[in-house]
Coordinates of C-alpha atoms in Angstrom, one line a residue:
M517 CA 67.6 120.3 108.8
A518 CA 66.5 119.5 112.4
D519 CA 63.5 117.6 111.0
L520 CA 65.9 115.3 109.2
L521 CA 67.9 114.4 112.3
T522 CA 65.3 112.2 113.9
I523 CA 65.5 108.8 115.4
E524 CA 62.9 107.6 112.8
N525 CA 65.1 108.8 109.9
F526 CA 68.2 107.3 111.5
F527 CA 66.6 103.8 111.7
N528 CA 65.2 104.2 108.2
L529 CA 68.7 105.0 107.0
L530 CA 70.1 101.8 108.7
M531 CA 67.3 99.8 107.2
L532 CA 67.9 101.2 103.7
C533 CA 71.6 100.6 103.9
F534 CA 70.9 97.0 104.8
L535 CA 68.4 96.7 102.0
Q536 CA 70.9 98.2 99.5
A537 CA 73.6 95.7 100.7
V538 CA 71.2 92.7 100.3
L539 CA 69.8 93.8 96.9
G540 CA 73.2 95.1 95.6
F541 CA 75.1 91.7 95.7
D542 CA 73.9 90.7 92.2
N543 CA 74.7 94.2 90.9
L544 CA 78.3 94.0 92.3
L545 CA 78.7 90.5 90.7
Y546 CA 77.6 91.8 87.3
I547 CA 80.0 94.8 87.5
S548 CA 82.9 92.5 88.5
I549 CA 82.2 90.1 85.6
E550 CA 81.4 92.7 82.9
S551 CA 84.4 94.9 83.7
Q552 CA 86.7 92.0 82.7
R553 CA 85.4 92.4 79.1
A554 CA 87.2 95.8 78.9
P555 CA 91.0 96.1 78.0
V556 CA 93.0 94.9 80.9
A557 CA 94.7 98.3 81.5
H558 CA 91.3 100.0 81.8
Q559 CA 89.4 97.5 83.9
K560 CA 89.9 99.3 87.2
A561 CA 88.9 102.6 85.8
V562 CA 85.9 101.0 84.1
R563 CA 84.7 99.7 87.5
F564 CA 85.3 103.1 89.2
W565 CA 83.6 105.3 86.7
G566 CA 80.9 102.7 86.0
I567 CA 79.9 102.7 89.7
I568 CA 80.3 106.5 90.1
L569 CA 78.1 107.4 87.1
A570 CA 75.6 104.6 88.0
V571 CA 75.2 105.9 91.5
V572 CA 74.7 109.5 90.2
L573 CA 72.1 108.2 87.7
R574 CA 70.5 106.1 90.5
I575 CA 69.9 109.3 92.5
V576 CA 68.4 111.0 89.5
L577 CA 66.2 107.9 89.0
L578 CA 65.2 108.1 92.7
F579 CA 64.3 111.8 92.4
A580 CA 62.3 111.1 89.3
M581 CA 60.4 108.3 90.9
V582 CA 59.6 110.2 94.0
E583 CA 58.2 113.0 91.9
L584 CA 56.5 110.9 89.3
L585 CA 55.5 107.9 91.3
G586 CA 51.9 108.1 90.4
S587 CA 52.4 108.1 86.6
L588 CA 55.0 105.3 86.8
T589 CA 52.9 102.9 88.8
E590 CA 49.6 103.2 86.9
P591 CA 49.2 100.4 84.3
F592 CA 49.2 101.7 80.7
Y593 CA 47.7 98.4 79.3
V594 CA 45.7 95.6 80.7
F595 CA 45.6 92.2 79.0
A596 CA 42.3 90.5 79.0
W597 CA 43.0 87.3 76.9
E598 CA 41.2 84.9 79.2
G599 CA 43.1 81.6 79.6
I600 CA 46.1 83.0 77.7
L601 CA 47.4 86.3 79.2
T602 CA 45.7 88.5 81.8
G603 CA 46.9 91.3 84.0
G604 CA 48.2 94.8 83.9
V605 CA 51.5 96.2 82.5
N606 CA 53.2 99.4 83.8
F607 CA 56.6 100.9 83.5
A608 CA 58.1 98.7 86.2
T609 CA 56.8 95.6 84.4
C610 CA 58.6 96.6 81.2
V611 CA 61.9 97.3 83.0
F612 CA 61.8 94.0 84.8
V613 CA 61.0 92.0 81.7
F614 CA 63.6 93.7 79.5
G615 CA 66.2 93.5 82.3
G616 CA 65.5 89.9 83.1
I617 CA 65.7 88.8 79.5
F618 CA 68.9 90.8 78.9
I619 CA 70.6 89.3 82.0
M620 CA 69.7 85.8 81.1
Y621 CA 70.9 86.3 77.5
T622 CA 74.2 87.7 78.8
A623 CA 74.7 84.8 81.2
V624 CA 73.8 82.1 78.6
K625 CA 76.0 83.7 76.0
E626 CA 79.0 83.9 78.3
I627 CA 78.5 80.3 79.5
S628 CA 78.3 79.0 75.9
H629 CA 81.4 81.0 75.0
M630 CA 83.4 79.4 77.9
L631 CA 82.3 75.9 76.8
S632 CA 83.5 76.6 73.2
V633 CA 86.9 78.0 74.2
E634 CA 89.8 75.5 73.8
H635 CA 92.5 77.5 75.5
L636 CA 91.8 79.6 78.6
G637 CA 94.7 82.0 77.8
N638 CA 93.2 82.9 74.5
D639 CA 89.8 83.3 76.3
L640 CA 91.3 85.9 78.7
E641 CA 92.6 87.9 75.7
A642 CA 89.4 87.7 73.8
K643 CA 87.3 88.7 76.8
S644 CA 89.1 92.0 76.9
G645 CA 88.0 93.0 73.5
K646 CA 85.1 95.4 74.3
S647 CA 85.9 99.1 74.5
A648 CA 86.0 100.7 77.9
V649 CA 83.3 103.1 77.0
K650 CA 80.9 100.3 75.9
V651 CA 81.5 98.4 79.1
V652 CA 80.9 101.5 81.3
G653 CA 77.7 102.1 79.4
L654 CA 76.5 98.5 80.0
I655 CA 77.4 98.8 83.7
I656 CA 75.4 102.0 84.0
F657 CA 72.5 100.6 82.1
M658 CA 72.3 97.4 84.1
N659 CA 72.9 99.2 87.4
L660 CA 69.7 101.2 86.7
I661 CA 67.8 98.0 86.0
F662 CA 69.1 96.3 89.1
S663 CA 68.4 99.4 91.2
F664 CA 64.7 99.6 90.2
D665 CA 63.6 97.0 92.7
S666 CA 65.7 98.5 95.5
V667 CA 64.5 102.0 94.7
L668 CA 60.9 100.9 94.8
S669 CA 61.5 99.0 98.1
A670 CA 63.3 102.1 99.5
I671 CA 60.4 104.4 98.7
A672 CA 58.1 101.9 100.5
I673 CA 60.2 102.5 103.7
T674 CA 60.4 106.3 103.5
E675 CA 59.8 109.1 101.1
V676 CA 62.3 111.5 102.7
F677 CA 64.6 112.2 99.7
P678 CA 67.8 113.1 101.7
V679 CA 67.6 109.8 103.6
L680 CA 67.1 107.8 100.4
A681 CA 70.0 109.6 98.7
A682 CA 72.3 109.1 101.6
A683 CA 71.6 105.3 101.6
I684 CA 72.4 105.1 97.9
L685 CA 75.6 107.1 98.3
I686 CA 76.7 104.8 101.2
S687 CA 75.9 101.7 99.1
G688 CA 77.8 103.2 96.1
L689 CA 80.9 103.7 98.4
A690 CA 80.7 100.1 99.6
M691 CA 80.6 98.9 95.9
L692 CA 83.7 101.0 95.1
L693 CA 85.6 99.4 98.0
L694 CA 84.5 95.8 97.2
A695 CA 84.5 95.8 93.4
D696 CA 88.3 95.3 92.9
G697 CA 88.4 92.6 95.5
V698 CA 85.5 90.6 94.0
T699 CA 87.0 91.0 90.5
A700 CA 90.5 89.9 91.7
F701 CA 88.9 86.8 93.4
L702 CA 87.1 85.9 90.2
Q703 CA 90.3 86.2 88.1
K704 CA 92.2 83.9 90.5
N705 CA 89.4 81.4 90.8
R706 CA 87.9 81.2 87.3
M707 CA 85.5 78.4 88.3
Y708 CA 83.6 80.9 90.4
E709 CA 83.1 83.1 87.4
V710 CA 81.0 80.2 85.9
L711 CA 79.2 80.1 89.3
G712 CA 78.6 83.8 89.1
L713 CA 77.1 83.5 85.6
F714 CA 74.7 80.9 86.8
I715 CA 73.7 83.2 89.7
L716 CA 73.1 86.0 87.1
L717 CA 70.9 83.5 85.3
I718 CA 68.8 83.1 88.5
V719 CA 68.8 86.9 88.9
G720 CA 67.2 87.1 85.4
V721 CA 64.5 84.7 86.6
V722 CA 63.9 86.8 89.7
L723 CA 63.4 89.9 87.7
L724 CA 60.9 88.2 85.4
G725 CA 59.0 87.0 88.5
E726 CA 59.0 90.6 89.8
A727 CA 57.4 91.7 86.5
G728 CA 54.4 89.5 87.2
V729 CA 53.2 91.5 90.2
A730 CA 54.8 94.9 89.5
A731 CA 51.5 96.5 88.4
A732 CA 49.5 94.7 91.1
H733 CA 51.8 95.8 94.0
A734 CA 52.0 99.4 92.7
T735 CA 48.3 99.9 92.6
H736 CA 47.4 97.5 95.5
N737 CA 45.1 95.7 93.1
D738 CA 45.6 91.9 92.9
D739 CA 43.5 91.7 89.8
L740 CA 46.3 93.3 87.8
A741 CA 48.8 90.5 88.5
L742 CA 49.9 88.8 85.3
H743 CA 48.7 85.2 84.6
V744 CA 50.0 83.1 81.7
F745 CA 47.7 80.3 80.6
G746 CA 45.9 80.7 83.9
Y747 CA 49.0 80.4 86.0
P748 CA 50.2 83.4 88.0
I749 CA 53.8 84.7 87.6
I750 CA 55.0 84.6 91.2
P751 CA 58.2 86.4 92.2
M752 CA 61.0 84.4 93.8
S753 CA 61.4 85.4 97.5
K754 CA 64.8 86.8 98.5
S755 CA 65.2 83.9 101.0
T756 CA 64.7 81.4 98.1
F757 CA 67.2 83.3 95.9
Y758 CA 69.9 83.4 98.6
F759 CA 69.3 79.7 99.5
S760 CA 69.8 78.9 95.8
V761 CA 73.0 80.9 95.8
V762 CA 74.3 79.1 98.9
V763 CA 73.4 75.7 97.4
L764 CA 75.4 76.6 94.2
F765 CA 78.4 77.6 96.4
V766 CA 78.2 74.4 98.4
V767 CA 78.0 72.3 95.3
E768 CA 81.0 74.1 93.7
F769 CA 83.0 73.8 96.9
I770 CA 82.3 70.0 97.2
Q771 CA 83.0 69.5 93.5
S772 CA 86.3 71.4 93.6
G773 CA 87.4 69.4 96.6
Y774 CA 86.5 66.1 95.0
A775 CA 88.2 67.1 91.8
K776 CA 91.4 67.9 93.7
K777 CA 91.2 64.6 95.5
L778 CA 90.8 62.7 92.3
A779 CA 93.7 64.6 90.7
A780 CA 96.0 63.8 93.7
E781 CA 95.0 60.1 93.6
R782 CA 95.8 59.9 89.8
A783 CA 99.1 61.6 90.4
S784 CA 100.1 59.2 93.1
T785 CA 99.0 56.2 91.0
Q786 CA 101.1 57.4 88.1
T787 CA 104.1 58.0 90.4
S788 CA 103.9 54.5 92.0
G789 CA 103.4 53.0 88.5
H790 CA 106.8 54.4 87.4

């Protein structure tokens, strides 16, 4: 126990908590949006149990990855189609590709659904059509996919399991405290739900980019990086991702303000006309 109470482990814990907070934003956003698909009476319970079970499974995943890191990182297939597709594929590559495609599909489907709905009131009722169990299952599944990059990054900082587990528990508690607030905000400001879906679309692109170098980074062999038609699949940096998110928020803020101004001018014109 005394070996765990060291300054190095304390700073590693602080670093891991910061890392979980940065990487967990997209996860929290997905949970807040997806929980609204459950029946209204069960939405809070869905968020609570979805996060609790997901955190437990994340710790299980962490333990499995610490124990089986070697077998998970080694590529099980190497493409050698020169000029078309080259590079290695490992377990992380498959997780990132599947997760990225699934998230992009979810975002595009929800955006297209919003565009096709004529009455928002009917939309709110229809969105609550999924069973609570199904939504909890989706939250748990996507939490594991979101957590894969944070778990890999955490292991790169330290391999002390109690420190890693403590960071995950702290981040899970933070998600529990923030989930209801984020969901309430999205319900009151529905235009930001559209913004959130576009952010999820970008997250899907980020995960696909991570797939390109997953095998190369895991084995420290740049020759295993994926190339499509001779072009490397390069992951988006976190700074670029958050810059894109900030730009989307700024555009939405300016557009909302301009729309309100136009509505006020039209109202005043109609009033003066009468």
